[in-house]
Amino acid sequence: MSFNPLAEKGIPLDQQLRNWSELNVQPYIKDQVDPYTRTRVITMNGIETEGIFFSHQFARHTADPDLRRQLAMLRRVEQQQQKVVNWLTPGNESTLEVTIGYEQVAVDLTAFLARHEPDPYIKQAFEFGLLEDFDHLYRYANLLEMTEGKKAEEVTGRLTEIMPGRPTVAEHRHPYDDVRRPSDRTKADPVSLLHVLTLVASEQQTMNFYMNVGNRPMNPLARGLYLEIAQIEEQHVTHYESLLDPNASWLEQEVLHQYNECYLYYSFMQQESDRRIKQIWELHLNMEIEHLRIACDLLRQYENRDPEEFLPPSLPETMRFEENKDYIRQVLADQVNLTTQDTEFVPVEQLPEDARYFQYQKTVNAGGVPSEQVIEEHRSQMGGDYRMTTEGAHPLAGANR
């Protein structure tokens, strides 16, 4: 059954504020939680955080006092939503365990969106990033077993395979080569706009997370791995955000943010197995429906535009966390050797010898690479690397043990 948030009635904004005890929710139990409940929590934390940061930037770029007040009110409620979502993560889940969850999000969210993306260029951009986050999961999984004695599959639930992707050492590119061609929102399928905005928010949250927690480990190798992969997350945010149409107005973008939150809360409400957390998704959906209505009214008031011009008549197919093993294996077999040159994706062996990629690699990888060292150290200590495969050998013969 189709669902059109524009036609629904949400919770009035003046009834959405909650008290401290309502916000300080009981976290999930880390050893009992469905791995995909964890990934939904991480995803919605990133979605709410992006909405908040965008709203702050919007407020800094308008002088209209009424509009700034309306943004402040919406943003305050979004902040409360973010606290509820983020506070579902328990304090006894280590930073590295949470990191494994973040990378599982990056793998299975990106894979699902790539599988359902109608635009060939955007789909290629998603598949390119997918193989890099897939490798990050493998690197962090080896660090987890080596430093905490825990297998990453205890976090991922064997729903996501763990093995080498595009090697992190090969992912470091010159910044010029991370900027993609922007989409044209007047011609793009609305689902593409939602997909890109979702991945921008997700990768940005991962980048922010590593920027803040990467200095918490005492182990120098762990600190090195976090700082190296954090730099790739910077590349990924640049990669995905450059796909957005820069000509969209601030209010048009605000409407799209609110619509995307409706889309994701509705999607996750349909899939959620934890009854208590499902109720949170449902509550937040009903809040977001009202946020969307207000944003649409602001668009009509300030720009004399109808949001139905660019929003779909109903929500797209629900976004789901599900296994993507066969799809990832195929992308890995076909595209592991790709890099980028300007806005295009090219096999690394086709780059000229003087390509800026090689000079950048030479600069940043001089003196040792943490993502390589963590695997070498794991092999030294434990006689091999850590992997978790359910579908057979690695699709690339050279990547098998």
Short mmCIF file of N, CA and C in Angstrom, two decimals, residues 50-149:
data_model
loop_
_atom_site.label_atom_id
_atom_site.label_comp_id
_atom_site.label_asym_id
_atom_site.label_seq_id
_atom_site.Cartn_x
_atom_site.Cartn_y
_atom_site.Cartn_z
N GLU A 50 22.44 15.07 10.25
CA GLU A 50 22.52 15.84 9.00
C GLU A 50 21.43 16.91 8.96
N GLY A 51 20.21 16.54 9.35
CA GLY A 51 19.12 17.52 9.35
C GLY A 51 19.42 18.70 10.26
N ILE A 52 20.01 18.42 11.41
CA ILE A 52 20.35 19.47 12.37
C ILE A 52 21.45 20.38 11.81
N PHE A 53 22.51 19.78 11.29
CA PHE A 53 23.62 20.58 10.74
C PHE A 53 23.15 21.42 9.55
N PHE A 54 22.32 20.80 8.70
CA PHE A 54 21.81 21.55 7.55
C PHE A 54 20.98 22.75 8.01
N SER A 55 20.14 22.53 9.01
CA SER A 55 19.28 23.61 9.52
C SER A 55 20.11 24.75 10.10
N HIS A 56 21.19 24.41 10.79
CA HIS A 56 22.07 25.46 11.32
C HIS A 56 22.69 26.27 10.18
N GLN A 57 23.15 25.59 9.13
CA GLN A 57 23.73 26.30 7.99
C GLN A 57 22.68 27.17 7.30
N PHE A 58 21.47 26.66 7.18
CA PHE A 58 20.37 27.42 6.60
C PHE A 58 20.14 28.70 7.40
N ALA A 59 20.09 28.56 8.73
CA ALA A 59 19.84 29.71 9.59
C ALA A 59 20.93 30.77 9.46
N ARG A 60 22.14 30.35 9.14
CA ARG A 60 23.25 31.30 8.98
C ARG A 60 23.23 31.99 7.62
N HIS A 61 22.32 31.54 6.75
CA HIS A 61 22.27 32.10 5.40
C HIS A 61 20.92 32.75 5.08
N THR A 62 20.17 33.09 6.11
CA THR A 62 18.95 33.86 5.90
C THR A 62 18.85 34.93 6.98
N ALA A 63 18.35 36.10 6.59
CA ALA A 63 18.19 37.20 7.55
C ALA A 63 16.76 37.33 8.03
N ASP A 64 15.85 36.52 7.49
CA ASP A 64 14.44 36.63 7.84
C ASP A 64 14.22 36.11 9.27
N PRO A 65 13.79 36.96 10.21
CA PRO A 65 13.67 36.52 11.60
C PRO A 65 12.59 35.47 11.82
N ASP A 66 11.49 35.56 11.09
CA ASP A 66 10.42 34.56 11.25
C ASP A 66 10.89 33.19 10.77
N LEU A 67 11.58 33.17 9.65
CA LEU A 67 12.10 31.91 9.13
C LEU A 67 13.14 31.33 10.07
N ARG A 68 13.99 32.16 10.62
CA ARG A 68 15.02 31.67 11.55
C ARG A 68 14.37 31.10 12.81
N ARG A 69 13.30 31.73 13.28
CA ARG A 69 12.61 31.20 14.46
C ARG A 69 11.96 29.86 14.16
N GLN A 70 11.36 29.74 12.97
CA GLN A 70 10.72 28.48 12.62
C GLN A 70 11.75 27.35 12.49
N LEU A 71 12.89 27.66 11.89
CA LEU A 71 13.96 26.68 11.80
C LEU A 71 14.45 26.28 13.18
N ALA A 72 14.56 27.25 14.09
CA ALA A 72 15.03 26.96 15.45
C ALA A 72 14.08 26.01 16.17
N MET A 73 12.78 26.20 15.97
CA MET A 73 11.80 25.34 16.62
C MET A 73 11.87 23.92 16.06
N LEU A 74 11.91 23.81 14.76
CA LEU A 74 12.03 22.49 14.15
C LEU A 74 13.32 21.80 14.58
N ARG A 75 14.37 22.57 14.63
CA ARG A 75 15.69 22.02 14.96
C ARG A 75 15.74 21.53 16.41
N ARG A 76 15.05 22.21 17.30
CA ARG A 76 15.04 21.78 18.70
C ARG A 76 14.39 20.41 18.84
N VAL A 77 13.32 20.20 18.11
CA VAL A 77 12.67 18.89 18.14
C VAL A 77 13.55 17.84 17.49
N GLU A 78 14.20 18.20 16.38
CA GLU A 78 15.12 17.26 15.72
C GLU A 78 16.25 16.87 16.67
N GLN A 79 16.72 17.83 17.46
CA GLN A 79 17.76 17.51 18.44
C GLN A 79 17.25 16.51 19.47
N GLN A 80 16.02 16.66 19.90
CA GLN A 80 15.46 15.68 20.84
C GLN A 80 15.34 14.31 20.18
N GLN A 81 14.94 14.29 18.93
CA GLN A 81 14.86 13.01 18.22
C GLN A 81 16.24 12.36 18.13
N GLN A 82 17.24 13.16 17.81
CA GLN A 82 18.60 12.62 17.70
C GLN A 82 19.06 12.04 19.02
N LYS A 83 18.74 12.70 20.13
CA LYS A 83 19.15 12.19 21.44
C LYS A 83 18.49 10.85 21.72
N VAL A 84 17.22 10.73 21.43
CA VAL A 84 16.52 9.46 21.66
C VAL A 84 17.17 8.35 20.85
N VAL A 85 17.40 8.61 19.57
CA VAL A 85 17.97 7.59 18.69
C VAL A 85 19.39 7.22 19.13
N ASN A 86 20.22 8.21 19.35
CA ASN A 86 21.62 7.94 19.69
C ASN A 86 21.75 7.30 21.07
N TRP A 87 20.84 7.63 21.98
CA TRP A 87 20.91 7.07 23.33
C TRP A 87 20.42 5.62 23.38
N LEU A 88 19.98 5.08 22.26
CA LEU A 88 19.65 3.65 22.20
C LEU A 88 20.90 2.79 22.20
N THR A 89 22.05 3.38 21.85
CA THR A 89 23.32 2.65 21.87
C THR A 89 23.80 2.54 23.31
N PRO A 90 24.09 1.33 23.80
CA PRO A 90 24.44 1.16 25.21
C PRO A 90 25.88 1.56 25.51
N GLY A 91 26.11 1.96 26.75
CA GLY A 91 27.44 2.38 27.16
C GLY A 91 28.45 1.26 27.24
N ASN A 92 27.97 0.01 27.36
CA ASN A 92 28.92 -1.11 27.46
C ASN A 92 29.30 -1.66 26.09
N GLU A 93 28.85 -1.03 25.03
CA GLU A 93 29.30 -1.39 23.69
C GLU A 93 30.55 -0.57 23.40
N SER A 94 31.66 -1.25 23.21
CA SER A 94 32.92 -0.53 23.06
C SER A 94 32.92 0.32 21.79
N THR A 95 33.80 1.29 21.76
CA THR A 95 33.92 2.14 20.57
C THR A 95 34.18 1.31 19.33
N LEU A 96 35.00 0.29 19.45
CA LEU A 96 35.32 -0.54 18.30
C LEU A 96 34.13 -1.40 17.88
N GLU A 97 33.35 -1.88 18.85
CA GLU A 97 32.13 -2.61 18.51
C GLU A 97 31.14 -1.71 17.77
N VAL A 98 31.00 -0.48 18.25
CA VAL A 98 30.12 0.47 17.56
C VAL A 98 30.65 0.75 16.16
N THR A 99 31.97 0.83 16.03
CA THR A 99 32.59 1.05 14.73
C THR A 99 32.23 -0.06 13.75
N ILE A 100 32.25 -1.30 14.21
CA ILE A 100 31.85 -2.42 13.36
C ILE A 100 30.41 -2.21 12.88
N GLY A 101 29.55 -1.74 13.78
CA GLY A 101 28.17 -1.43 13.39
C GLY A 101 28.11 -0.34 12.33
N TYR A 102 28.92 0.69 12.49
CA TYR A 102 28.96 1.77 11.50
C TYR A 102 29.35 1.23 10.12
N GLU A 103 30.35 0.37 10.09
CA GLU A 103 30.80 -0.14 8.80
C GLU A 103 29.81 -1.14 8.21
N GLN A 104 29.08 -1.86 9.06
CA GLN A 104 28.01 -2.71 8.54
C GLN A 104 26.93 -1.86 7.89
N VAL A 105 26.62 -0.72 8.50
CA VAL A 105 25.70 0.23 7.87
C VAL A 105 26.23 0.64 6.50
N ALA A 106 27.49 1.04 6.46
CA ALA A 106 28.08 1.54 5.21
C ALA A 106 28.02 0.49 4.11
N VAL A 107 28.19 -0.77 4.47
CA VAL A 107 28.16 -1.85 3.48
C VAL A 107 26.74 -2.13 3.02
N ASP A 108 25.86 -2.47 3.94
CA ASP A 108 24.54 -2.95 3.53
C ASP A 108 23.59 -1.83 3.11
N LEU A 109 23.74 -0.64 3.67
CA LEU A 109 22.95 0.50 3.21
C LEU A 109 23.35 0.87 1.78
N THR A 110 24.65 1.00 1.55
CA THR A 110 25.13 1.38 0.22
C THR A 110 24.76 0.32 -0.81
N ALA A 111 24.90 -0.94 -0.45
CA ALA A 111 24.57 -2.02 -1.39
C ALA A 111 23.09 -1.99 -1.76
N PHE A 112 22.22 -1.82 -0.78
CA PHE A 112 20.78 -1.77 -1.07
C PHE A 112 20.46 -0.60 -1.99
N LEU A 113 20.99 0.57 -1.67
CA LEU A 113 20.69 1.75 -2.48
C LEU A 113 21.25 1.60 -3.89
N ALA A 114 22.44 1.02 -4.02
CA ALA A 114 23.01 0.80 -5.35
C ALA A 114 22.15 -0.16 -6.16
N ARG A 115 21.67 -1.21 -5.53
CA ARG A 115 20.83 -2.19 -6.22
C ARG A 115 19.55 -1.57 -6.76
N HIS A 116 19.06 -0.53 -6.09
CA HIS A 116 17.78 0.07 -6.46
C HIS A 116 17.93 1.46 -7.10
N GLU A 117 19.15 1.85 -7.43
CA GLU A 117 19.38 3.18 -7.99
C GLU A 117 19.16 3.19 -9.51
N PRO A 118 18.26 4.06 -10.01
CA PRO A 118 17.96 4.07 -11.45
C PRO A 118 18.98 4.81 -12.30
N ASP A 119 19.74 5.74 -11.73
CA ASP A 119 20.69 6.52 -12.51
C ASP A 119 22.02 5.78 -12.61
N PRO A 120 22.50 5.47 -13.83
CA PRO A 120 23.72 4.66 -13.98
C PRO A 120 24.96 5.29 -13.35
N TYR A 121 25.11 6.61 -13.47
CA TYR A 121 26.30 7.27 -12.91
C TYR A 121 26.26 7.25 -11.39
N ILE A 122 25.10 7.54 -10.80
CA ILE A 122 24.98 7.50 -9.35
C ILE A 122 25.16 6.08 -8.84
N LYS A 123 24.60 5.12 -9.55
CA LYS A 123 24.77 3.71 -9.17
C LYS A 123 26.25 3.34 -9.14
N GLN A 124 26.99 3.78 -10.16
CA GLN A 124 28.43 3.51 -10.20
C GLN A 124 29.14 4.16 -9.03
N ALA A 125 28.74 5.37 -8.68
CA ALA A 125 29.35 6.05 -7.53
C ALA A 125 29.09 5.29 -6.24
N PHE A 126 27.88 4.74 -6.10
CA PHE A 126 27.55 3.95 -4.91
C PHE A 126 28.38 2.67 -4.85
N GLU A 127 28.48 1.98 -5.98
CA GLU A 127 29.25 0.73 -6.00
C GLU A 127 30.72 0.98 -5.73
N PHE A 128 31.22 2.11 -6.20
CA PHE A 128 32.62 2.45 -5.95
C PHE A 128 32.87 2.62 -4.46
N GLY A 129 32.02 3.37 -3.79
CA GLY A 129 32.18 3.57 -2.35
C GLY A 129 31.94 2.31 -1.55
N LEU A 130 31.04 1.47 -2.04
CA LEU A 130 30.71 0.22 -1.36
C LEU A 130 31.94 -0.63 -1.12
N LEU A 131 32.76 -0.81 -2.15
CA LEU A 131 33.92 -1.70 -2.02
C LEU A 131 34.95 -1.15 -1.04
N GLU A 132 34.95 0.16 -0.84
CA GLU A 132 35.91 0.75 0.09
C GLU A 132 35.45 0.56 1.53
N ASP A 133 34.16 0.79 1.79
CA ASP A 133 33.66 0.54 3.14
C ASP A 133 33.68 -0.94 3.48
N PHE A 134 33.51 -1.79 2.48
CA PHE A 134 33.60 -3.23 2.70
C PHE A 134 34.99 -3.59 3.22
N ASP A 135 36.01 -2.95 2.69
CA ASP A 135 37.37 -3.21 3.16
C ASP A 135 37.59 -2.64 4.55
N HIS A 136 36.98 -1.50 4.85
CA HIS A 136 37.11 -0.92 6.19
C HIS A 136 36.58 -1.88 7.25
N LEU A 137 35.46 -2.52 6.95
CA LEU A 137 34.89 -3.49 7.89
C LEU A 137 35.90 -4.61 8.17
N TYR A 138 36.56 -5.07 7.15
CA TYR A 138 37.58 -6.12 7.30
C TYR A 138 38.75 -5.65 8.17
N ARG A 139 39.21 -4.43 7.96
CA ARG A 139 40.35 -3.91 8.74
C ARG A 139 39.97 -3.75 10.21
N TYR A 140 38.82 -3.15 10.47
CA TYR A 140 38.39 -2.95 11.86
C TYR A 140 38.10 -4.29 12.54
N ALA A 141 37.59 -5.25 11.78
CA ALA A 141 37.30 -6.56 12.36
C ALA A 141 38.57 -7.24 12.85
N ASN A 142 39.64 -7.10 12.10
CA ASN A 142 40.92 -7.66 12.54
C ASN A 142 41.45 -6.93 13.76
N LEU A 143 41.26 -5.62 13.81
CA LEU A 143 41.67 -4.86 15.00
C LEU A 143 40.86 -5.28 16.21
N LEU A 144 39.56 -5.51 16.03
CA LEU A 144 38.69 -5.91 17.14
C LEU A 144 39.15 -7.23 17.74
N GLU A 145 39.41 -8.23 16.91
CA GLU A 145 39.81 -9.53 17.44
C GLU A 145 41.18 -9.43 18.12
N MET A 146 42.06 -8.63 17.56
CA MET A 146 43.42 -8.54 18.09
C MET A 146 43.47 -7.77 19.41
N THR A 147 42.62 -6.76 19.57
CA THR A 147 42.71 -5.91 20.76
C THR A 147 41.67 -6.23 21.83
N GLU A 148 40.52 -6.79 21.43
CA GLU A 148 39.46 -7.07 22.40
C GLU A 148 39.09 -8.54 22.47
N GLY A 149 39.72 -9.36 21.61
CA GLY A 149 39.45 -10.79 21.64
C GLY A 149 38.04 -11.15 21.22
#
